[in-house]
PDB file of C-alpha atoms in Angstrom:
ATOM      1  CA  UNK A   1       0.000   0.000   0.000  1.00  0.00           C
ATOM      2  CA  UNK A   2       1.105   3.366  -0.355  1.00  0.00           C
ATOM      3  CA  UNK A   3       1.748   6.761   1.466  1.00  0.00           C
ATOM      4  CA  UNK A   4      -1.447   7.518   3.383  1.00  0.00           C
ATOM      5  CA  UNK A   5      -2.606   4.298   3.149  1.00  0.00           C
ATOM      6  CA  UNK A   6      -3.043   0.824   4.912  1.00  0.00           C
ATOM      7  CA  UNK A   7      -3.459  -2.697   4.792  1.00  0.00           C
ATOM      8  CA  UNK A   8      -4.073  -4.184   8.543  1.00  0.00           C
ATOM      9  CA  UNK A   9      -5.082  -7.899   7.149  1.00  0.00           C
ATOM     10  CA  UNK A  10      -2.670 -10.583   5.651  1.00  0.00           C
ATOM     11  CA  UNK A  11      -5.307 -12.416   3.057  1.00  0.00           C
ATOM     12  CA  UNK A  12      -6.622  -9.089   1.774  1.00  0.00           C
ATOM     13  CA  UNK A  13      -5.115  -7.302  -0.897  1.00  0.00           C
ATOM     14  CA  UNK A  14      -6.943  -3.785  -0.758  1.00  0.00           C
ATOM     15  CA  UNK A  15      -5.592  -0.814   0.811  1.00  0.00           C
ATOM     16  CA  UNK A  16      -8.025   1.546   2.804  1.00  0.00           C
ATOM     17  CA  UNK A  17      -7.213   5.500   2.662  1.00  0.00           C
ATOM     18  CA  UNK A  18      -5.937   6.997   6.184  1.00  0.00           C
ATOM     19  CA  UNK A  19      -8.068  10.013   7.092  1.00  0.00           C
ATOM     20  CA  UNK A  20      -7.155  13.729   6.430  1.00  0.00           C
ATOM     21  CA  UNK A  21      -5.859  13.976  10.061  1.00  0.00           C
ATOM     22  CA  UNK A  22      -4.079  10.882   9.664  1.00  0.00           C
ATOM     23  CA  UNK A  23      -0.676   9.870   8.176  1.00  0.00           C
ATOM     24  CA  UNK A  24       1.246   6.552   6.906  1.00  0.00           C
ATOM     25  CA  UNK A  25       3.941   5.471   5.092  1.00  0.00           C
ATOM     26  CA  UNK A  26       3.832   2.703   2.010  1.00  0.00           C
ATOM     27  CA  UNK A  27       3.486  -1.125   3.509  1.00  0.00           C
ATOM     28  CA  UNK A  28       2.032   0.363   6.370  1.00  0.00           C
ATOM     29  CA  UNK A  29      -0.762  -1.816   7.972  1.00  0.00           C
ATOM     30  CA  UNK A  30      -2.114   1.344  10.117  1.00  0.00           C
ATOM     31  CA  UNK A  31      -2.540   4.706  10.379  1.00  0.00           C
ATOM     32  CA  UNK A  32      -1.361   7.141  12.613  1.00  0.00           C
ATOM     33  CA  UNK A  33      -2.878  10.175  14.050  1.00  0.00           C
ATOM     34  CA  UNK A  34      -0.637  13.614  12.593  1.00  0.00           C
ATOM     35  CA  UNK A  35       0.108  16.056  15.286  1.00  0.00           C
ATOM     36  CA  UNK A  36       1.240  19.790  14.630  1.00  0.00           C
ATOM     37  CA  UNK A  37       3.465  22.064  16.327  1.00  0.00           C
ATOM     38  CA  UNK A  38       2.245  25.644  17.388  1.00  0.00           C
ATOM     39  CA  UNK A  39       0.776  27.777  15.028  1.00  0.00           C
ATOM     40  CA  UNK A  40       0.051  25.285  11.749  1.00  0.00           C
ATOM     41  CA  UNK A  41      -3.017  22.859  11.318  1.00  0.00           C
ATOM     42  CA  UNK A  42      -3.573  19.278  10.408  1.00  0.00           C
ATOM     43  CA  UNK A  43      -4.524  19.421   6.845  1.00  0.00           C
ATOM     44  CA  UNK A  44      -4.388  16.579   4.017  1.00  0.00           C
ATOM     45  CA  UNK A  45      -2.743  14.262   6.227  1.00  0.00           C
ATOM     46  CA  UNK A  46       0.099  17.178   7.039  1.00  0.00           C
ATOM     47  CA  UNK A  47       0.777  20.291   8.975  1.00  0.00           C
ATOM     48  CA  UNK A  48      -0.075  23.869   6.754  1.00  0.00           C
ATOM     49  CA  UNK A  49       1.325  26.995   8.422  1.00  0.00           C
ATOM     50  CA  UNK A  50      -1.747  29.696   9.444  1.00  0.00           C
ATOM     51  CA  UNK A  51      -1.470  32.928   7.910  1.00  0.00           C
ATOM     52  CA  UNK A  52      -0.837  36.030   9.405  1.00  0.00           C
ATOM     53  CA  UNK A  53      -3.863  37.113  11.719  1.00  0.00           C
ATOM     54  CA  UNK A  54      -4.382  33.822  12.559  1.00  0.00           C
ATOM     55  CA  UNK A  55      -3.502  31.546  15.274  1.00  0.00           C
ATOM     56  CA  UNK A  56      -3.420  27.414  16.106  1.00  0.00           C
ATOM     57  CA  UNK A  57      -2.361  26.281  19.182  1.00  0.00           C
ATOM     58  CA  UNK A  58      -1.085  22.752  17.120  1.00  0.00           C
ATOM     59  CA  UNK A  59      -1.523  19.195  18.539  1.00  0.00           C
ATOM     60  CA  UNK A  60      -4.471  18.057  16.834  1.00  0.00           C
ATOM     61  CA  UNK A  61      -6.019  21.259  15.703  1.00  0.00           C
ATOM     62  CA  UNK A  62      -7.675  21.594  12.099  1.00  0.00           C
ATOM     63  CA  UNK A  63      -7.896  25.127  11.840  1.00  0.00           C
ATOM     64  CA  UNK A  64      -6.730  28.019  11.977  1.00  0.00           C
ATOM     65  CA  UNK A  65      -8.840  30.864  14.052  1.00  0.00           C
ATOM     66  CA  UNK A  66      -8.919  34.459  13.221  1.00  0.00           C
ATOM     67  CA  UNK A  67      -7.756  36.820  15.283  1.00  0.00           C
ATOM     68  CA  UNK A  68     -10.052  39.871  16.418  1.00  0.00           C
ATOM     69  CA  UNK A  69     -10.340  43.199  14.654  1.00  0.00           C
ATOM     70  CA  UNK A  70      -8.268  44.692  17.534  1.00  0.00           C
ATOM     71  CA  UNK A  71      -5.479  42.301  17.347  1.00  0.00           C
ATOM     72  CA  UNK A  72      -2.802  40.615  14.963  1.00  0.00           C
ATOM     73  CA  UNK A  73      -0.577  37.919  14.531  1.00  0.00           C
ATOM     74  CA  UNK A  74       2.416  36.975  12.113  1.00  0.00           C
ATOM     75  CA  UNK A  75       2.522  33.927   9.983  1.00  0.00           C
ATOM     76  CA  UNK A  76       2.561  30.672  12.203  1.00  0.00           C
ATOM     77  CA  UNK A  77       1.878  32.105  15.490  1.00  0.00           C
ATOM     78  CA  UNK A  78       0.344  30.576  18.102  1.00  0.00           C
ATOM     79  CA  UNK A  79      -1.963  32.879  19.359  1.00  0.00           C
ATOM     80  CA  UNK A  80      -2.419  36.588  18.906  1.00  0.00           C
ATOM     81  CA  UNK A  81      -1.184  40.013  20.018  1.00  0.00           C
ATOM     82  CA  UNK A  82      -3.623  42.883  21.139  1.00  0.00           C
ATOM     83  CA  UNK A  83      -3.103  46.017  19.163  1.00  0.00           C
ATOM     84  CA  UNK A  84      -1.518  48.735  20.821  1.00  0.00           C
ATOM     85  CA  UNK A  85      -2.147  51.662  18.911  1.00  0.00           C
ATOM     86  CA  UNK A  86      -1.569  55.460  20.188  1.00  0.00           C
ATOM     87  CA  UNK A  87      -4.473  58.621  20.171  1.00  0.00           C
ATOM     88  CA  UNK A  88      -5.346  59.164  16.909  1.00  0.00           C
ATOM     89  CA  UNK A  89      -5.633  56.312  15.508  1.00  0.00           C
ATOM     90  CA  UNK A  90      -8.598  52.973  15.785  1.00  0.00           C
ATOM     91  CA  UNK A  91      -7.700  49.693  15.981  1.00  0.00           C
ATOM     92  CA  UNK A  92      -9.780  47.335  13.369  1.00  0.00           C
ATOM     93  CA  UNK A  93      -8.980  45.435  10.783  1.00  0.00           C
ATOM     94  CA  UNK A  94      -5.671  44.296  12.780  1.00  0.00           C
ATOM     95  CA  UNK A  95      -3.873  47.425  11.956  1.00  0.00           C
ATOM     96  CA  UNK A  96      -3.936  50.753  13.980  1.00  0.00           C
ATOM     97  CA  UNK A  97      -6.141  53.619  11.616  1.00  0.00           C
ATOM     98  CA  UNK A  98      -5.784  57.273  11.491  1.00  0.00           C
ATOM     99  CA  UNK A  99      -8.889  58.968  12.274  1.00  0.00           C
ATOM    100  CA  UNK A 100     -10.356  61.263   9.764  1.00  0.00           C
ATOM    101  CA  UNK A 101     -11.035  64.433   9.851  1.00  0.00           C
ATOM    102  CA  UNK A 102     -13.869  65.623  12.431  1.00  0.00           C
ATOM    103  CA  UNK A 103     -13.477  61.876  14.467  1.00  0.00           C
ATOM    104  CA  UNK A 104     -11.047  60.742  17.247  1.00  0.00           C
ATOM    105  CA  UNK A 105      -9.603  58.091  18.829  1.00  0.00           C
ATOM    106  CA  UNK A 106      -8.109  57.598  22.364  1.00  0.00           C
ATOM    107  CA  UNK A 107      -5.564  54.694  22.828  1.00  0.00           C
ATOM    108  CA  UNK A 108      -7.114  51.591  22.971  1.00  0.00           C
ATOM    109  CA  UNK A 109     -10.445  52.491  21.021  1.00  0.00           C
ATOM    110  CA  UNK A 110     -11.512  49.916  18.086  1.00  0.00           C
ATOM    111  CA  UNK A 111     -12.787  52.906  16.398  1.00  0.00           C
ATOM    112  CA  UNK A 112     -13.048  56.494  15.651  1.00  0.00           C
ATOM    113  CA  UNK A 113     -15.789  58.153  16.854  1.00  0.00           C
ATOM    114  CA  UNK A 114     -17.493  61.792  15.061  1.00  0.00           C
ATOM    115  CA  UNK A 115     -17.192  64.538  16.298  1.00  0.00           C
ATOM    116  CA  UNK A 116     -20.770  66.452  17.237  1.00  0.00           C
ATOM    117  CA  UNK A 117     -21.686  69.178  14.627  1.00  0.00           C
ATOM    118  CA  UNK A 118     -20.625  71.704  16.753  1.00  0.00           C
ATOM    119  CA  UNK A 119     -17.358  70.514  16.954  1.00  0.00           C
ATOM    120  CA  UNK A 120     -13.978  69.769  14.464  1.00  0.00           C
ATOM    121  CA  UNK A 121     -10.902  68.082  14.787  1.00  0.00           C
ATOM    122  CA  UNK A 122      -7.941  67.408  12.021  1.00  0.00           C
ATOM    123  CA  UNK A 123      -6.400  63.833  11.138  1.00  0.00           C
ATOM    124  CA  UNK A 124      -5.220  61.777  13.641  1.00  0.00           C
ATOM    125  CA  UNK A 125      -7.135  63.447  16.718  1.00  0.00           C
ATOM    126  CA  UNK A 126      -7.308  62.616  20.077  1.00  0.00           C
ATOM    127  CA  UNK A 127     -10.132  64.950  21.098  1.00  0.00           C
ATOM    128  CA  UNK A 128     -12.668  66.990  19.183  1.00  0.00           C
ATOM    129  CA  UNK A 129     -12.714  71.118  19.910  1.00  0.00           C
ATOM    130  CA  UNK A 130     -15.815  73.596  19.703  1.00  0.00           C
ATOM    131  CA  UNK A 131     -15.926  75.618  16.413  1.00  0.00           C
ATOM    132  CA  UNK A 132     -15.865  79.360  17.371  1.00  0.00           C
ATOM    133  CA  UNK A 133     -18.338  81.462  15.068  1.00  0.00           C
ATOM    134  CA  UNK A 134     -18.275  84.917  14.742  1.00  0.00           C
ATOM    135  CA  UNK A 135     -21.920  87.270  14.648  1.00  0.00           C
ATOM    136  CA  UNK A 136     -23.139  86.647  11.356  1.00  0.00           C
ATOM    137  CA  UNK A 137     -22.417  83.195  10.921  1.00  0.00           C
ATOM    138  CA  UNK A 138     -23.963  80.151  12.897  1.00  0.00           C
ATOM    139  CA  UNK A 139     -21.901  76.604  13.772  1.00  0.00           C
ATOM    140  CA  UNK A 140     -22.813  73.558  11.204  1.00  0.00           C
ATOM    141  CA  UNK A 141     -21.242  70.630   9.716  1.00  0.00           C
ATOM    142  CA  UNK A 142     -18.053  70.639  11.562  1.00  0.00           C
ATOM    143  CA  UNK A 143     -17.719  74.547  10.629  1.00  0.00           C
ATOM    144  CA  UNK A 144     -19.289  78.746  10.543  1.00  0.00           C
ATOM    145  CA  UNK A 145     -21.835  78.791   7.881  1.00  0.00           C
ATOM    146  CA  UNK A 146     -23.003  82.579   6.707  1.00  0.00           C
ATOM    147  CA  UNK A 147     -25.974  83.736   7.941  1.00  0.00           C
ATOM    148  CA  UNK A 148     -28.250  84.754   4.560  1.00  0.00           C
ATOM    149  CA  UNK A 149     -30.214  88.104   4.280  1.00  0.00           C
ATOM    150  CA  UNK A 150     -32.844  88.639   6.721  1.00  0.00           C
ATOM    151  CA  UNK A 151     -31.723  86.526   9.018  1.00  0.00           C
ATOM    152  CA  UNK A 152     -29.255  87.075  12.269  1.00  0.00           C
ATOM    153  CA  UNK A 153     -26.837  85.437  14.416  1.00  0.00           C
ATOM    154  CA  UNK A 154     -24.806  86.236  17.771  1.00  0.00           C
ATOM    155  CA  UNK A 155     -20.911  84.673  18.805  1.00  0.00           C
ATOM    156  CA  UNK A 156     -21.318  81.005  18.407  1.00  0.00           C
ATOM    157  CA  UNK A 157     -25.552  80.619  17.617  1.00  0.00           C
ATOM    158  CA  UNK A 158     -26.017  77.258  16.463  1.00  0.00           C
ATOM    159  CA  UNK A 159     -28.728  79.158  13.883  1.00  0.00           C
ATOM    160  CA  UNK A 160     -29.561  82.052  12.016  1.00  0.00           C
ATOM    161  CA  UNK A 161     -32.410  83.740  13.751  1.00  0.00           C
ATOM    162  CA  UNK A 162     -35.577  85.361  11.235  1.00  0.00           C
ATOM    163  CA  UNK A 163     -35.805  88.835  11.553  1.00  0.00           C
ATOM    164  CA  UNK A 164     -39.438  90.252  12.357  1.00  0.00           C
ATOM    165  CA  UNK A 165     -41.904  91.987  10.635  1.00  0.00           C
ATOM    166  CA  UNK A 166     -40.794  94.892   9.256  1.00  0.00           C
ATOM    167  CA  UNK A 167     -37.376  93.750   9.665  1.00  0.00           C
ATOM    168  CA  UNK A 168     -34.343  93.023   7.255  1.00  0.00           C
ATOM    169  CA  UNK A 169     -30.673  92.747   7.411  1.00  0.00           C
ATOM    170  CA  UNK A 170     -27.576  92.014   4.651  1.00  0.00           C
ATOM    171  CA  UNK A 171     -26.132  88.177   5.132  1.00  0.00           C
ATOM    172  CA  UNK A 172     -23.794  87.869   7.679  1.00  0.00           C
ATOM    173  CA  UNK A 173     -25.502  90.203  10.019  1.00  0.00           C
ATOM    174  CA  UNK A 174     -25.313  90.228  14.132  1.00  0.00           C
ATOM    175  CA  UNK A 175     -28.918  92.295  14.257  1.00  0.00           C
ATOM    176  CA  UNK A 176     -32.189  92.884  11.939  1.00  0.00           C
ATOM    177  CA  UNK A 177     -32.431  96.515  11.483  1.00  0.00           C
ATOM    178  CA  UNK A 178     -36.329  98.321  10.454  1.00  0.00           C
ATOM    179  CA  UNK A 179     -36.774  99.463   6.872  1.00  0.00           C
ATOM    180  CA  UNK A 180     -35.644 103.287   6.861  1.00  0.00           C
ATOM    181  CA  UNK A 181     -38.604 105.897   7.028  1.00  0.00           C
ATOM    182  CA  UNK A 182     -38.688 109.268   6.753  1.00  0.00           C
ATOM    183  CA  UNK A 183     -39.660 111.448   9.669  1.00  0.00           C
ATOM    184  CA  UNK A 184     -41.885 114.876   8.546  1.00  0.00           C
ATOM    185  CA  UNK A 185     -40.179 118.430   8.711  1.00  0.00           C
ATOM    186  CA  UNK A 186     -40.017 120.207  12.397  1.00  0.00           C
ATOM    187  CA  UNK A 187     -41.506 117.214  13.769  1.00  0.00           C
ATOM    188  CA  UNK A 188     -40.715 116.542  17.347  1.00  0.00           C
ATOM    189  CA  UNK A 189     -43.076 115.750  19.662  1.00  0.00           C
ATOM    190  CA  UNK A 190     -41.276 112.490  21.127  1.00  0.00           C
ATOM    191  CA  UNK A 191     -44.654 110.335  21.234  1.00  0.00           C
ATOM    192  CA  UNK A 192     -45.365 110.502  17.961  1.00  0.00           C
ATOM    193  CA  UNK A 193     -42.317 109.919  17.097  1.00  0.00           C
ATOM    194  CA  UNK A 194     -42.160 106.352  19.263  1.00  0.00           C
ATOM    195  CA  UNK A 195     -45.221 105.379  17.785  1.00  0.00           C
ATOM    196  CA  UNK A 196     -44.261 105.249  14.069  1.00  0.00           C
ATOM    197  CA  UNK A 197     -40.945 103.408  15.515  1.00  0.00           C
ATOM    198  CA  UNK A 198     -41.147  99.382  15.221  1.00  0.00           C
ATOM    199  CA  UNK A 199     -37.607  97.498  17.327  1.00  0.00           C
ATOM    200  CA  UNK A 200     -34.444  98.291  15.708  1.00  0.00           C
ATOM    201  CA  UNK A 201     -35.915 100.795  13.219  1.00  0.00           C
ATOM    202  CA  UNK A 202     -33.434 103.066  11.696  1.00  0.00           C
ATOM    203  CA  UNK A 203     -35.072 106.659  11.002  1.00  0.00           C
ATOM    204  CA  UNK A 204     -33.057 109.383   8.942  1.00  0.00           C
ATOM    205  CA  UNK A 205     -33.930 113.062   9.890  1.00  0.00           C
ATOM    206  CA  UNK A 206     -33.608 116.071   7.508  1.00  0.00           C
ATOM    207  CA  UNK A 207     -33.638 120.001   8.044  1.00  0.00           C
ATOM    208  CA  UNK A 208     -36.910 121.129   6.333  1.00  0.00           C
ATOM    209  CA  UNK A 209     -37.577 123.628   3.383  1.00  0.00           C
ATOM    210  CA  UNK A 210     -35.598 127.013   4.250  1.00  0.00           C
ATOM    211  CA  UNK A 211     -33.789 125.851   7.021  1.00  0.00           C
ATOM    212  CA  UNK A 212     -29.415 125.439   6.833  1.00  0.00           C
ATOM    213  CA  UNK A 213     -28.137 122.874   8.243  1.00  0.00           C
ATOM    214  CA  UNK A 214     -25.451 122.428  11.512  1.00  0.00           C
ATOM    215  CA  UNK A 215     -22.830 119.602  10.317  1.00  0.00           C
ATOM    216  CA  UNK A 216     -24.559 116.847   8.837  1.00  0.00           C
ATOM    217  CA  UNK A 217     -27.435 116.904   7.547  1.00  0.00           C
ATOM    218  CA  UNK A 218     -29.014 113.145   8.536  1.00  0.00           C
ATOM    219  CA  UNK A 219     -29.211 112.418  11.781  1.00  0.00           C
ATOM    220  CA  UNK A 220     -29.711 108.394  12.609  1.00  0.00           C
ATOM    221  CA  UNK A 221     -31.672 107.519  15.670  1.00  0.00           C
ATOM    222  CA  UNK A 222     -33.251 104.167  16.713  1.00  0.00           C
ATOM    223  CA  UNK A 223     -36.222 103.056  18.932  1.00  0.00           C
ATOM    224  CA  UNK A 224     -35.507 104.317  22.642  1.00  0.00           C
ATOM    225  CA  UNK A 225     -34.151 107.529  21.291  1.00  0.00           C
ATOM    226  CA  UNK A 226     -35.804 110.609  19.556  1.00  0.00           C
ATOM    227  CA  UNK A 227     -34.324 114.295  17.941  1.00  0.00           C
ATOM    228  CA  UNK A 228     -35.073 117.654  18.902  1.00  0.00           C
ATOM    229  CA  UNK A 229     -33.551 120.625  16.887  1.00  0.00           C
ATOM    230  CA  UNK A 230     -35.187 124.296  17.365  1.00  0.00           C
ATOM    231  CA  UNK A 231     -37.207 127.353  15.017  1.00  0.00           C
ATOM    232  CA  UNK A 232     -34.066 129.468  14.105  1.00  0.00           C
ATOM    233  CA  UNK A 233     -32.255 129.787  10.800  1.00  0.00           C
ATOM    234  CA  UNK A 234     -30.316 127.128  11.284  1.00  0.00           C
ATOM    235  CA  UNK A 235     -31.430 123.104  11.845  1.00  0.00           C
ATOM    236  CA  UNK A 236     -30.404 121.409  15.334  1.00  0.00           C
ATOM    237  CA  UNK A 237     -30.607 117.529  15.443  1.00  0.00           C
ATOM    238  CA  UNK A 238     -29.555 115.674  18.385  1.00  0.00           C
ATOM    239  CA  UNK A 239     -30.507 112.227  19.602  1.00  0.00           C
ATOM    240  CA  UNK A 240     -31.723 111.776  23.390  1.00  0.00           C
ATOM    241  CA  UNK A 241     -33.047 109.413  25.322  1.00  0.00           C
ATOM    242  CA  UNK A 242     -37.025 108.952  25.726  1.00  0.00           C
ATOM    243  CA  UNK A 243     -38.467 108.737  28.724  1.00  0.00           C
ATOM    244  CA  UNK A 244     -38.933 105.276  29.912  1.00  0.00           C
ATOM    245  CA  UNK A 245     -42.772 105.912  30.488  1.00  0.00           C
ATOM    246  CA  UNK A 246     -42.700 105.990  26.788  1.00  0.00           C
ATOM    247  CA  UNK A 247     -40.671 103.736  25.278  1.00  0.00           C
TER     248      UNK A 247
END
């Protein structure tokens, strides 16, 4: 009989196969059980070697078992090594990872973990920071998005705000300002001049037919303030404070 095979009685002339964990040599009239050494697998009546990121403890083993995500192993090892990787980076897929961009990774993690959408962080982080907005813009995706046009945002808003009734601003604004009116000639009763007012409005004030004017000519004032400027030849504008009874 021949290698891997056997013939155990004298009158018979057929020769049985060994099985694939078993070995013998020709003329045998057994077979013998094959036993490996550490890190390699019985196999077609052998030993094979297990690959890298595998292990086998040998003896009578027929396989070779993976080794986990977090851990690897060189070729014919006999059990496997945990990964030690440093901040920054994710063990998986037996190798150590460098986090992306907005993720990170303390030592030890089996993977890299996003940053919240207020936050960022480059490659290879071990911590993700807050994203500091200016007014204007608002904290999304990682980063300051503008603010559009009739809409507003303060230092690190997390939206853009509408603006009211009444209301508009330019993109990238930290307030809504009113739409500019015009305030009649010689008017000042301070009352009147609340009432037509809505929050934030901006009002420009003139010097009426036959009047000069003292330094500028427009005078701005918003809600909580009013002008006063007297009969003579020339026009006075200043802005003062109403009376809180009013306002």
């Amino acid at each position: 009989c021949g290698v891997n095979t056997y013939n155990n009685q004298d009158t018979s002339s057929g020769c049985s196969s060994c099985s694939s964990t078993q070995t013998s040599s020709e003329g045998s009239r057994s077979c013998s059980d094959v036993v490996c050494g550490t890190g390699k697998k019985i196999e077609n009546h052998g030993c094979t070697t297990c690959p890298n990121n595998t292990f086998s403890p040998g003896g009578e083993s027929t396989k070779c078992d993976p080794c986990q995500g977090n851990e690897t192993s060189s070729e014919g090892a006999g059990s496997c090594d945990i990964l030690n990787c440093s901040d920054g980076n994710a063990a998986y897929n037996h190798i150590c990872n460098l986090c992306p961009n907005n993720t990170f990774a303390k030592s030890g993690d089996t993977r890299c973990t996003s940053c919240s959408n207020v936050q960022f962080s480059g490659i290879g982080a071990a911590k993700c920071d807050n994203v500091s907005c200016p007014a204007g813009k608002k904290r999304e995706a990682h980063s300051c998005s503008i603010c559009p046009a009739n809409t507003w945002a303060g230092v690190n808003a997390t939206t853009c705000t509408s603006c009211g009734a009444n209301e508009t601003s330019a993109s990238q604004s930290s307030r809504c300002h009113g739409v500019c009116k015009s305030i009649p000639t010689m008017w000042n009763a301070t009352t009147q001049l609340n009432d037509i007012l809505n929050e934030h409005d901006i009002l420009t004030l003139s010097c009426g037919d036959g009047y000069s004017n003292i330094g500028d000519k427009v005078v701005t004032c918003v809600k909580g303030e009013t002008y006063s400027y007297n009969e003579q030849p020339a026009c006075k504008k200043d802005c003062v404070s109403l009376p809180d009874s009013i306002i």
